Amino acid sequence: MKEEKSKPSIFDNIIFYTLTVLLLVFGGQLIGVILLLPITYLTKIGVISETPELSIALDYFSTIGCWAICLLWFLFKKNRFMYGELKPKKSGNTIPMFIVGCIVGFVMNALCILTAWLNGDVSFEYDSFKPVWLVILAVCILIQSSSEEVICRVYLYQKIKNRYKNPIVAVIANSVIFSCLHLMNPGVSVIGIVNIALIGTFISLFIYYFDSFWCASAIHAAWNFTQNIIFGLPNSGNISPFSMFKLTAARDSFAYNKDFGVEATIISLIMEIVGITVVIVIGRKYRSSKLLSKQTETANEVKAEV
């Protein structure tokens, strides 16, 4: 889809984009609360039983409001091209890339947790396996994770990329702003914010090299689902009342932080730096092969015309 190339206005700058992100986040939260008012009312009067599973599902699902406000925001002419970033017609928005994202998010988070467990920093006990709720929660977490991605890796990233010549500005700036959105989270720390900025950079590189919003959302969702719903660990400081396993003991170390989980640790920082390096290496090769393929295709078309 064609992107806007009009002359930048006084509003085309990172400060205005950041203020818009805050508007989308808080406006989306308000819309989410309003949309869930009927269910909230039914639980209060006892028509619907308020269970831990329902509580966390509604908490994640409420971010549907962020999706709603973004889709409305994209109706403006200068934002309309962003709809194209979400569609399956986009080159990187494929089922295989979505599956790759799920695997990457799960493996990276699970390796951090495994390190903490092997080091004796955490211990778990099995609690329950509720397949229906696990599926529902997976969908709700995908809504939550993709809502953050549509704000930061579609609106914010695309706006900065179109405004500034160097794409690294878009990758870094949106990741820093993304991490700042977590400043008020429970148990937040400096290393936690740094790590969130790094995971934001890691995900942004999938957008830059592979042009895949679907993959970016899957990475984010699989990471959150693994630590919060499977292992019952803090998700950026927030603990789920329902999980397959329950944390029975924990201590602070290079691999675990009792307040913020694995996201505020040295092992997570190392994992993210390694991940960023791998994506850059693979991404460059992918872009080079894609460029070569296009050049070959163009050459063949020229020969055919001749």
PDB file of C-alpha atoms in Angstrom:
ATOM      1  CA  MET A   1       0.000   0.000   0.000  1.00  0.00           C
ATOM      2  CA  LYS A   2       1.263   3.453  -0.860  1.00  0.00           C
ATOM      3  CA  GLU A   3       2.672   5.421   2.054  1.00  0.00           C
ATOM      4  CA  GLU A   4       2.191   9.145   2.481  1.00  0.00           C
ATOM      5  CA  LYS A   5       5.022  11.286   1.180  1.00  0.00           C
ATOM      6  CA  SER A   6       3.562  14.708   1.894  1.00  0.00           C
ATOM      7  CA  LYS A   7       5.643  17.495   3.351  1.00  0.00           C
ATOM      8  CA  PRO A   8       6.105  17.057   7.140  1.00  0.00           C
ATOM      9  CA  SER A   9       4.000  19.387   9.293  1.00  0.00           C
ATOM     10  CA  ILE A  10       4.821  20.785  12.735  1.00  0.00           C
ATOM     11  CA  PHE A  11       3.104  17.703  14.175  1.00  0.00           C
ATOM     12  CA  ASP A  12       5.418  15.275  12.370  1.00  0.00           C
ATOM     13  CA  ASN A  13       7.966  14.749  15.129  1.00  0.00           C
ATOM     14  CA  ILE A  14       8.730  12.225  17.841  1.00  0.00           C
ATOM     15  CA  ILE A  15       7.274  14.381  20.630  1.00  0.00           C
ATOM     16  CA  PHE A  16       3.865  14.586  18.938  1.00  0.00           C
ATOM     17  CA  TYR A  17       3.979  10.875  18.071  1.00  0.00           C
ATOM     18  CA  THR A  18       4.716  10.051  21.715  1.00  0.00           C
ATOM     19  CA  LEU A  19       1.811  12.170  22.943  1.00  0.00           C
ATOM     20  CA  THR A  20      -0.422  10.389  20.429  1.00  0.00           C
ATOM     21  CA  VAL A  21       0.757   7.022  21.760  1.00  0.00           C
ATOM     22  CA  LEU A  22      -0.255   8.087  25.281  1.00  0.00           C
ATOM     23  CA  LEU A  23      -3.649   9.161  23.922  1.00  0.00           C
ATOM     24  CA  LEU A  24      -4.100   5.799  22.206  1.00  0.00           C
ATOM     25  CA  VAL A  25      -3.062   3.860  25.324  1.00  0.00           C
ATOM     26  CA  PHE A  26      -5.211   5.708  27.852  1.00  0.00           C
ATOM     27  CA  GLY A  27      -8.097   6.175  25.435  1.00  0.00           C
ATOM     28  CA  GLY A  28      -7.950   2.471  24.622  1.00  0.00           C
ATOM     29  CA  GLN A  29      -8.001   1.548  28.304  1.00  0.00           C
ATOM     30  CA  LEU A  30     -11.080   3.713  28.830  1.00  0.00           C
ATOM     31  CA  ILE A  31     -12.863   2.128  25.859  1.00  0.00           C
ATOM     32  CA  GLY A  32     -11.914  -1.331  27.168  1.00  0.00           C
ATOM     33  CA  VAL A  33     -13.421  -0.586  30.580  1.00  0.00           C
ATOM     34  CA  ILE A  34     -16.628   0.676  28.944  1.00  0.00           C
ATOM     35  CA  LEU A  35     -16.904  -2.384  26.694  1.00  0.00           C
ATOM     36  CA  LEU A  36     -16.559  -4.707  29.689  1.00  0.00           C
ATOM     37  CA  LEU A  37     -19.116  -2.881  31.867  1.00  0.00           C
ATOM     38  CA  PRO A  38     -21.914  -5.422  31.165  1.00  0.00           C
ATOM     39  CA  ILE A  39     -19.719  -8.356  32.251  1.00  0.00           C
ATOM     40  CA  THR A  40     -18.442  -6.404  35.253  1.00  0.00           C
ATOM     41  CA  TYR A  41     -22.035  -5.700  36.297  1.00  0.00           C
ATOM     42  CA  LEU A  42     -23.098  -9.345  35.854  1.00  0.00           C
ATOM     43  CA  THR A  43     -20.222 -10.530  38.035  1.00  0.00           C
ATOM     44  CA  LYS A  44     -21.129  -8.009  40.751  1.00  0.00           C
ATOM     45  CA  ILE A  45     -24.734  -9.197  40.950  1.00  0.00           C
ATOM     46  CA  GLY A  46     -23.653 -12.833  40.898  1.00  0.00           C
ATOM     47  CA  VAL A  47     -25.008 -13.847  37.490  1.00  0.00           C
ATOM     48  CA  ILE A  48     -21.452 -14.686  36.388  1.00  0.00           C
ATOM     49  CA  SER A  49     -19.050 -16.287  38.859  1.00  0.00           C
ATOM     50  CA  GLU A  50     -15.859 -14.280  39.299  1.00  0.00           C
ATOM     51  CA  THR A  51     -13.074 -16.853  39.028  1.00  0.00           C
ATOM     52  CA  PRO A  52      -9.291 -16.337  38.766  1.00  0.00           C
ATOM     53  CA  GLU A  53      -9.445 -17.533  35.142  1.00  0.00           C
ATOM     54  CA  LEU A  54     -12.188 -15.039  34.238  1.00  0.00           C
ATOM     55  CA  SER A  55     -10.442 -12.234  36.109  1.00  0.00           C
ATOM     56  CA  ILE A  56      -7.166 -12.516  34.200  1.00  0.00           C
ATOM     57  CA  ALA A  57      -8.956 -13.169  30.895  1.00  0.00           C
ATOM     58  CA  LEU A  58     -10.960  -9.943  31.256  1.00  0.00           C
ATOM     59  CA  ASP A  59      -7.850  -8.045  32.300  1.00  0.00           C
ATOM     60  CA  TYR A  60      -6.082  -9.035  29.093  1.00  0.00           C
ATOM     61  CA  PHE A  61      -9.198  -8.780  26.912  1.00  0.00           C
ATOM     62  CA  SER A  62      -9.859  -5.195  28.035  1.00  0.00           C
ATOM     63  CA  THR A  63      -7.009  -4.109  25.751  1.00  0.00           C
ATOM     64  CA  ILE A  64      -9.410  -4.675  22.852  1.00  0.00           C
ATOM     65  CA  GLY A  65     -10.143  -0.998  23.486  1.00  0.00           C
ATOM     66  CA  CYS A  66      -6.634  -0.130  22.245  1.00  0.00           C
ATOM     67  CA  TRP A  67      -7.347  -2.039  19.045  1.00  0.00           C
ATOM     68  CA  ALA A  68     -10.627  -0.150  18.636  1.00  0.00           C
ATOM     69  CA  ILE A  69      -9.096   3.305  19.076  1.00  0.00           C
ATOM     70  CA  CYS A  70      -6.175   2.482  16.756  1.00  0.00           C
ATOM     71  CA  LEU A  71      -8.455   1.295  13.969  1.00  0.00           C
ATOM     72  CA  LEU A  72     -10.406   4.527  14.331  1.00  0.00           C
ATOM     73  CA  TRP A  73      -7.199   6.576  14.385  1.00  0.00           C
ATOM     74  CA  PHE A  74      -6.034   4.901  11.182  1.00  0.00           C
ATOM     75  CA  LEU A  75      -9.119   6.281   9.399  1.00  0.00           C
ATOM     76  CA  PHE A  76      -7.364   9.640   9.149  1.00  0.00           C
ATOM     77  CA  LYS A  77      -5.893  10.085   5.688  1.00  0.00           C
ATOM     78  CA  LYS A  78      -2.255  10.301   6.794  1.00  0.00           C
ATOM     79  CA  ASN A  79      -2.617   7.114   8.854  1.00  0.00           C
ATOM     80  CA  ARG A  80      -4.725   5.091   6.431  1.00  0.00           C
ATOM     81  CA  PHE A  81      -1.761   3.250   4.913  1.00  0.00           C
ATOM     82  CA  MET A  82      -1.252   1.521   8.292  1.00  0.00           C
ATOM     83  CA  TYR A  83      -4.199  -0.783   7.653  1.00  0.00           C
ATOM     84  CA  GLY A  84      -1.951  -2.434   5.088  1.00  0.00           C
ATOM     85  CA  GLU A  85       0.568  -3.330   7.807  1.00  0.00           C
ATOM     86  CA  LEU A  86      -2.050  -5.573   9.449  1.00  0.00           C
ATOM     87  CA  LYS A  87      -3.383  -7.458   6.431  1.00  0.00           C
ATOM     88  CA  PRO A  88      -2.365 -10.947   5.259  1.00  0.00           C
ATOM     89  CA  LYS A  89      -1.493  -9.408   1.879  1.00  0.00           C
ATOM     90  CA  LYS A  90       1.564  -7.903   3.554  1.00  0.00           C
ATOM     91  CA  SER A  91       4.598 -10.019   2.539  1.00  0.00           C
ATOM     92  CA  GLY A  92       5.593 -11.029   6.078  1.00  0.00           C
ATOM     93  CA  ASN A  93       2.100 -11.527   7.477  1.00  0.00           C
ATOM     94  CA  THR A  94       1.885 -15.285   6.940  1.00  0.00           C
ATOM     95  CA  ILE A  95       0.952 -18.295   9.051  1.00  0.00           C
ATOM     96  CA  PRO A  96       4.558 -19.643   8.959  1.00  0.00           C
ATOM     97  CA  MET A  97       5.887 -16.302  10.262  1.00  0.00           C
ATOM     98  CA  PHE A  98       3.223 -16.283  13.001  1.00  0.00           C
ATOM     99  CA  ILE A  99       4.322 -19.791  14.043  1.00  0.00           C
ATOM    100  CA  VAL A 100       7.979 -18.689  14.000  1.00  0.00           C
ATOM    101  CA  GLY A 101       7.038 -15.822  16.311  1.00  0.00           C
ATOM    102  CA  CYS A 102       5.261 -18.175  18.742  1.00  0.00           C
ATOM    103  CA  ILE A 103       8.310 -20.462  18.853  1.00  0.00           C
ATOM    104  CA  VAL A 104      10.774 -17.582  19.283  1.00  0.00           C
ATOM    105  CA  GLY A 105       8.776 -15.961  22.098  1.00  0.00           C
ATOM    106  CA  PHE A 106       8.289 -19.254  23.943  1.00  0.00           C
ATOM    107  CA  VAL A 107      11.903 -20.442  23.598  1.00  0.00           C
ATOM    108  CA  MET A 108      13.459 -17.143  24.680  1.00  0.00           C
ATOM    109  CA  ASN A 109      11.301 -16.790  27.777  1.00  0.00           C
ATOM    110  CA  ALA A 110      11.474 -20.499  28.657  1.00  0.00           C
ATOM    111  CA  LEU A 111      15.292 -20.419  28.464  1.00  0.00           C
ATOM    112  CA  CYS A 112      15.372 -17.507  30.916  1.00  0.00           C
ATOM    113  CA  ILE A 113      13.069 -19.408  33.302  1.00  0.00           C
ATOM    114  CA  LEU A 114      15.062 -22.630  32.868  1.00  0.00           C
ATOM    115  CA  THR A 115      18.264 -20.798  33.799  1.00  0.00           C
ATOM    116  CA  ALA A 116      16.635 -19.424  36.953  1.00  0.00           C
ATOM    117  CA  TRP A 117      15.323 -22.896  37.852  1.00  0.00           C
ATOM    118  CA  LEU A 118      18.678 -24.629  37.261  1.00  0.00           C
ATOM    119  CA  ASN A 119      20.373 -21.971  39.389  1.00  0.00           C
ATOM    120  CA  GLY A 120      17.936 -22.691  42.228  1.00  0.00           C
ATOM    121  CA  ASP A 121      16.360 -19.229  42.102  1.00  0.00           C
ATOM    122  CA  VAL A 122      12.807 -20.462  41.559  1.00  0.00           C
ATOM    123  CA  SER A 123      10.810 -23.593  42.264  1.00  0.00           C
ATOM    124  CA  PHE A 124       7.371 -24.601  41.029  1.00  0.00           C
ATOM    125  CA  GLU A 125       4.528 -26.940  41.764  1.00  0.00           C
ATOM    126  CA  TYR A 126       1.880 -28.134  39.339  1.00  0.00           C
ATOM    127  CA  ASP A 127      -1.491 -26.480  39.931  1.00  0.00           C
ATOM    128  CA  SER A 128      -3.974 -27.325  37.178  1.00  0.00           C
ATOM    129  CA  PHE A 129      -4.475 -27.933  33.480  1.00  0.00           C
ATOM    130  CA  LYS A 130      -7.615 -26.356  32.021  1.00  0.00           C
ATOM    131  CA  PRO A 131      -7.352 -26.584  28.227  1.00  0.00           C
ATOM    132  CA  VAL A 132     -10.412 -24.465  27.459  1.00  0.00           C
ATOM    133  CA  TRP A 133      -9.192 -21.627  29.663  1.00  0.00           C
ATOM    134  CA  LEU A 134      -5.666 -21.932  28.292  1.00  0.00           C
ATOM    135  CA  VAL A 135      -7.020 -21.416  24.772  1.00  0.00           C
ATOM    136  CA  ILE A 136      -9.199 -18.493  25.887  1.00  0.00           C
ATOM    137  CA  LEU A 137      -6.260 -16.902  27.712  1.00  0.00           C
ATOM    138  CA  ALA A 138      -3.965 -17.439  24.730  1.00  0.00           C
ATOM    139  CA  VAL A 139      -6.438 -15.495  22.574  1.00  0.00           C
ATOM    140  CA  CYS A 140      -6.830 -12.751  25.194  1.00  0.00           C
ATOM    141  CA  ILE A 141      -3.059 -12.414  25.586  1.00  0.00           C
ATOM    142  CA  LEU A 142      -2.684 -12.225  21.812  1.00  0.00           C
ATOM    143  CA  ILE A 143      -5.196  -9.367  21.831  1.00  0.00           C
ATOM    144  CA  GLN A 144      -3.247  -7.622  24.600  1.00  0.00           C
ATOM    145  CA  SER A 145       0.191  -8.159  23.057  1.00  0.00           C
ATOM    146  CA  SER A 146      -0.902  -7.243  19.533  1.00  0.00           C
ATOM    147  CA  SER A 147      -2.613  -4.093  20.865  1.00  0.00           C
ATOM    148  CA  GLU A 148       0.756  -2.915  22.184  1.00  0.00           C
ATOM    149  CA  GLU A 149       2.341  -3.906  18.883  1.00  0.00           C
ATOM    150  CA  VAL A 150      -0.236  -2.041  16.797  1.00  0.00           C
ATOM    151  CA  ILE A 151       0.428   1.101  18.837  1.00  0.00           C
ATOM    152  CA  CYS A 152       4.231   0.878  18.991  1.00  0.00           C
ATOM    153  CA  ARG A 153       5.264  -1.211  15.983  1.00  0.00           C
ATOM    154  CA  VAL A 154       2.607  -0.056  13.531  1.00  0.00           C
ATOM    155  CA  TYR A 155       1.598   3.520  14.378  1.00  0.00           C
ATOM    156  CA  LEU A 156       4.746   4.728  16.161  1.00  0.00           C
ATOM    157  CA  TYR A 157       7.326   2.775  14.158  1.00  0.00           C
ATOM    158  CA  GLN A 158       5.785   3.630  10.789  1.00  0.00           C
ATOM    159  CA  LYS A 159       5.374   7.300  11.640  1.00  0.00           C
ATOM    160  CA  ILE A 160       8.993   7.663  12.754  1.00  0.00           C
ATOM    161  CA  LYS A 161      10.259   5.593   9.800  1.00  0.00           C
ATOM    162  CA  ASN A 162       8.422   7.810   7.329  1.00  0.00           C
ATOM    163  CA  ARG A 163       9.612  10.997   9.028  1.00  0.00           C
ATOM    164  CA  TYR A 164      13.307  10.239   9.450  1.00  0.00           C
ATOM    165  CA  LYS A 165      15.638   8.841   6.775  1.00  0.00           C
ATOM    166  CA  ASN A 166      17.605   6.439   8.960  1.00  0.00           C
ATOM    167  CA  PRO A 167      15.437   3.396   9.901  1.00  0.00           C
ATOM    168  CA  ILE A 168      17.498   2.839  13.056  1.00  0.00           C
ATOM    169  CA  VAL A 169      15.789   5.960  14.471  1.00  0.00           C
ATOM    170  CA  ALA A 170      12.407   4.221  14.170  1.00  0.00           C
ATOM    171  CA  VAL A 171      13.722   0.970  15.652  1.00  0.00           C
ATOM    172  CA  ILE A 172      15.383   2.583  18.674  1.00  0.00           C
ATOM    173  CA  ALA A 173      12.918   5.408  19.355  1.00  0.00           C
ATOM    174  CA  ASN A 174       9.802   3.246  19.331  1.00  0.00           C
ATOM    175  CA  SER A 175      11.527   0.694  21.588  1.00  0.00           C
ATOM    176  CA  VAL A 176      12.512   3.341  24.141  1.00  0.00           C
ATOM    177  CA  ILE A 177       9.002   4.812  24.167  1.00  0.00           C
ATOM    178  CA  PHE A 178       7.595   1.273  24.451  1.00  0.00           C
ATOM    179  CA  SER A 179       9.725   0.657  27.546  1.00  0.00           C
ATOM    180  CA  CYS A 180       8.670   3.981  29.085  1.00  0.00           C
ATOM    181  CA  LEU A 181       5.026   2.861  28.895  1.00  0.00           C
ATOM    182  CA  HIS A 182       5.979   0.290  31.578  1.00  0.00           C
ATOM    183  CA  LEU A 183       7.443   2.813  34.041  1.00  0.00           C
ATOM    184  CA  MET A 184       4.428   2.567  36.346  1.00  0.00           C
ATOM    185  CA  ASN A 185       4.349  -1.246  36.432  1.00  0.00           C
ATOM    186  CA  PRO A 186       4.687  -2.986  39.835  1.00  0.00           C
ATOM    187  CA  GLY A 187       8.281  -3.751  40.838  1.00  0.00           C
ATOM    188  CA  VAL A 188       9.801  -1.880  37.914  1.00  0.00           C
ATOM    189  CA  SER A 189      13.566  -1.290  37.968  1.00  0.00           C
ATOM    190  CA  VAL A 190      16.240   0.219  35.756  1.00  0.00           C
ATOM    191  CA  ILE A 191      17.342  -3.131  34.355  1.00  0.00           C
ATOM    192  CA  GLY A 192      13.693  -4.051  33.795  1.00  0.00           C
ATOM    193  CA  ILE A 193      13.130  -0.932  31.676  1.00  0.00           C
ATOM    194  CA  VAL A 194      16.390  -1.538  29.775  1.00  0.00           C
ATOM    195  CA  ASN A 195      15.347  -5.115  29.048  1.00  0.00           C
ATOM    196  CA  ILE A 196      11.899  -4.056  27.838  1.00  0.00           C
ATOM    197  CA  ALA A 197      13.600  -1.572  25.495  1.00  0.00           C
ATOM    198  CA  LEU A 198      15.830  -4.393  24.232  1.00  0.00           C
ATOM    199  CA  ILE A 199      12.934  -6.783  23.633  1.00  0.00           C
ATOM    200  CA  GLY A 200      11.195  -3.897  21.865  1.00  0.00           C
ATOM    201  CA  THR A 201      14.259  -3.502  19.649  1.00  0.00           C
ATOM    202  CA  PHE A 202      14.333  -7.253  19.018  1.00  0.00           C
ATOM    203  CA  ILE A 203      10.679  -7.262  17.931  1.00  0.00           C
ATOM    204  CA  SER A 204      11.102  -4.066  15.879  1.00  0.00           C
ATOM    205  CA  LEU A 205      13.856  -5.758  13.882  1.00  0.00           C
ATOM    206  CA  PHE A 206      11.348  -8.413  12.796  1.00  0.00           C
ATOM    207  CA  ILE A 207       9.216  -5.568  11.442  1.00  0.00           C
ATOM    208  CA  TYR A 208      12.218  -3.975   9.717  1.00  0.00           C
ATOM    209  CA  TYR A 209      13.767  -7.079   8.163  1.00  0.00           C
ATOM    210  CA  PHE A 210      10.775  -9.380   7.671  1.00  0.00           C
ATOM    211  CA  ASP A 211       7.919  -6.887   7.381  1.00  0.00           C
ATOM    212  CA  SER A 212       5.796  -9.038   9.702  1.00  0.00           C
ATOM    213  CA  PHE A 213       3.403  -7.534  12.227  1.00  0.00           C
ATOM    214  CA  TRP A 214       1.989 -11.031  12.731  1.00  0.00           C
ATOM    215  CA  CYS A 215       5.376 -12.408  13.777  1.00  0.00           C
ATOM    216  CA  ALA A 216       6.022  -9.458  16.101  1.00  0.00           C
ATOM    217  CA  SER A 217       2.655  -9.954  17.824  1.00  0.00           C
ATOM    218  CA  ALA A 218       3.251 -13.706  18.153  1.00  0.00           C
ATOM    219  CA  ILE A 219       6.667 -13.186  19.800  1.00  0.00           C
ATOM    220  CA  HIS A 220       5.163 -10.762  22.301  1.00  0.00           C
ATOM    221  CA  ALA A 221       2.148 -12.979  23.051  1.00  0.00           C
ATOM    222  CA  ALA A 222       4.169 -16.212  23.416  1.00  0.00           C
ATOM    223  CA  TRP A 223       6.630 -14.479  25.774  1.00  0.00           C
ATOM    224  CA  ASN A 224       3.793 -13.176  27.988  1.00  0.00           C
ATOM    225  CA  PHE A 225       1.811 -16.438  27.911  1.00  0.00           C
ATOM    226  CA  THR A 226       4.853 -18.534  28.845  1.00  0.00           C
ATOM    227  CA  GLN A 227       5.865 -16.576  31.914  1.00  0.00           C
ATOM    228  CA  ASN A 228       2.431 -15.483  33.133  1.00  0.00           C
ATOM    229  CA  ILE A 229       0.031 -18.332  32.355  1.00  0.00           C
ATOM    230  CA  ILE A 230       2.247 -21.412  32.116  1.00  0.00           C
ATOM    231  CA  PHE A 231       4.710 -20.664  34.938  1.00  0.00           C
ATOM    232  CA  GLY A 232       2.820 -18.079  36.978  1.00  0.00           C
ATOM    233  CA  LEU A 233       5.670 -15.552  36.978  1.00  0.00           C
ATOM    234  CA  PRO A 234       5.289 -11.762  36.884  1.00  0.00           C
ATOM    235  CA  ASN A 235       4.561 -10.356  33.439  1.00  0.00           C
ATOM    236  CA  SER A 236       6.339  -7.008  33.627  1.00  0.00           C
ATOM    237  CA  GLY A 237       5.534  -7.040  37.349  1.00  0.00           C
ATOM    238  CA  ASN A 238       1.913  -8.234  37.034  1.00  0.00           C
ATOM    239  CA  ILE A 239       1.111 -11.690  38.430  1.00  0.00           C
ATOM    240  CA  SER A 240      -1.755 -13.791  37.061  1.00  0.00           C
ATOM    241  CA  PRO A 241      -4.217 -15.310  39.576  1.00  0.00           C
ATOM    242  CA  PHE A 242      -4.379 -18.382  37.311  1.00  0.00           C
ATOM    243  CA  SER A 243      -1.500 -20.448  35.872  1.00  0.00           C
ATOM    244  CA  MET A 244      -0.589 -24.062  35.144  1.00  0.00           C
ATOM    245  CA  PHE A 245       2.300 -23.969  37.603  1.00  0.00           C
ATOM    246  CA  LYS A 246       2.621 -21.928  40.782  1.00  0.00           C
ATOM    247  CA  LEU A 247       5.788 -20.336  42.095  1.00  0.00           C
ATOM    248  CA  THR A 248       6.559 -21.856  45.496  1.00  0.00           C
ATOM    249  CA  ALA A 249       9.886 -20.155  46.235  1.00  0.00           C
ATOM    250  CA  ALA A 250      12.020 -17.424  44.690  1.00  0.00           C
ATOM    251  CA  ARG A 251      15.145 -15.421  45.340  1.00  0.00           C
ATOM    252  CA  ASP A 252      16.869 -12.509  43.622  1.00  0.00           C
ATOM    253  CA  SER A 253      19.830 -13.351  41.404  1.00  0.00           C
ATOM    254  CA  PHE A 254      21.313 -12.707  37.966  1.00  0.00           C
ATOM    255  CA  ALA A 255      18.526 -14.931  36.567  1.00  0.00           C
ATOM    256  CA  TYR A 256      15.477 -13.879  38.585  1.00  0.00           C
ATOM    257  CA  ASN A 257      13.956 -10.827  40.225  1.00  0.00           C
ATOM    258  CA  LYS A 258      11.243 -11.428  42.811  1.00  0.00           C
ATOM    259  CA  ASP A 259       9.366  -8.230  41.934  1.00  0.00           C
ATOM    260  CA  PHE A 260       9.639  -8.161  38.130  1.00  0.00           C
ATOM    261  CA  GLY A 261      10.430 -11.756  37.177  1.00  0.00           C
ATOM    262  CA  VAL A 262      12.945 -12.780  34.529  1.00  0.00           C
ATOM    263  CA  GLU A 263      12.468  -9.508  32.643  1.00  0.00           C
ATOM    264  CA  ALA A 264      14.613  -7.617  35.160  1.00  0.00           C
ATOM    265  CA  THR A 265      17.679  -9.871  35.037  1.00  0.00           C
ATOM    266  CA  ILE A 266      21.118 -10.108  33.496  1.00  0.00           C
ATOM    267  CA  ILE A 267      20.235 -13.424  31.828  1.00  0.00           C
ATOM    268  CA  SER A 268      17.307 -11.768  30.055  1.00  0.00           C
ATOM    269  CA  LEU A 269      19.564  -8.911  28.943  1.00  0.00           C
ATOM    270  CA  ILE A 270      22.089 -11.393  27.512  1.00  0.00           C
ATOM    271  CA  MET A 271      19.299 -13.374  25.818  1.00  0.00           C
ATOM    272  CA  GLU A 272      17.936 -10.241  24.159  1.00  0.00           C
ATOM    273  CA  ILE A 273      21.353  -9.043  22.960  1.00  0.00           C
ATOM    274  CA  VAL A 274      22.034 -12.466  21.455  1.00  0.00           C
ATOM    275  CA  GLY A 275      18.564 -12.451  19.889  1.00  0.00           C
ATOM    276  CA  ILE A 276      19.094  -8.990  18.385  1.00  0.00           C
ATOM    277  CA  THR A 277      22.447 -10.091  16.939  1.00  0.00           C
ATOM    278  CA  VAL A 278      20.941 -13.238  15.402  1.00  0.00           C
ATOM    279  CA  VAL A 279      18.024 -11.332  13.868  1.00  0.00           C
ATOM    280  CA  ILE A 280      20.380  -8.747  12.340  1.00  0.00           C
ATOM    281  CA  VAL A 281      22.583 -11.452  10.794  1.00  0.00           C
ATOM    282  CA  ILE A 282      19.657 -13.491   9.442  1.00  0.00           C
ATOM    283  CA  GLY A 283      17.689 -10.380   8.493  1.00  0.00           C
ATOM    284  CA  ARG A 284      20.489  -8.934   6.399  1.00  0.00           C
ATOM    285  CA  LYS A 285      20.850 -12.190   4.493  1.00  0.00           C
ATOM    286  CA  TYR A 286      17.087 -12.353   4.004  1.00  0.00           C
ATOM    287  CA  ARG A 287      16.882  -8.788   2.674  1.00  0.00           C
ATOM    288  CA  SER A 288      19.869  -9.373   0.391  1.00  0.00           C
ATOM    289  CA  SER A 289      18.349 -12.561  -1.049  1.00  0.00           C
ATOM    290  CA  LYS A 290      14.991 -10.810  -1.466  1.00  0.00           C
ATOM    291  CA  LEU A 291      16.646  -7.888  -3.268  1.00  0.00           C
ATOM    292  CA  LEU A 292      18.586 -10.269  -5.496  1.00  0.00           C
ATOM    293  CA  SER A 293      15.375 -12.155  -6.292  1.00  0.00           C
ATOM    294  CA  LYS A 294      13.633  -8.919  -7.288  1.00  0.00           C
ATOM    295  CA  GLN A 295      16.564  -7.869  -9.462  1.00  0.00           C
ATOM    296  CA  THR A 296      16.551 -11.258 -11.196  1.00  0.00           C
ATOM    297  CA  GLU A 297      12.804 -11.064 -11.709  1.00  0.00           C
ATOM    298  CA  THR A 298      13.097  -7.568 -13.195  1.00  0.00           C
ATOM    299  CA  ALA A 299      15.915  -8.701 -15.504  1.00  0.00           C
ATOM    300  CA  ASN A 300      13.836 -11.649 -16.702  1.00  0.00           C
ATOM    301  CA  GLU A 301      10.897  -9.345 -17.408  1.00  0.00           C
ATOM    302  CA  VAL A 302      13.131  -7.033 -19.450  1.00  0.00           C
ATOM    303  CA  LYS A 303      14.470  -9.997 -21.449  1.00  0.00           C
ATOM    304  CA  ALA A 304      10.924 -11.225 -22.092  1.00  0.00           C
ATOM    305  CA  GLU A 305       9.895  -7.816 -23.427  1.00  0.00           C
ATOM    306  CA  VAL A 306      12.929  -7.722 -25.704  1.00  0.00           C
TER     307      VAL A 306
END
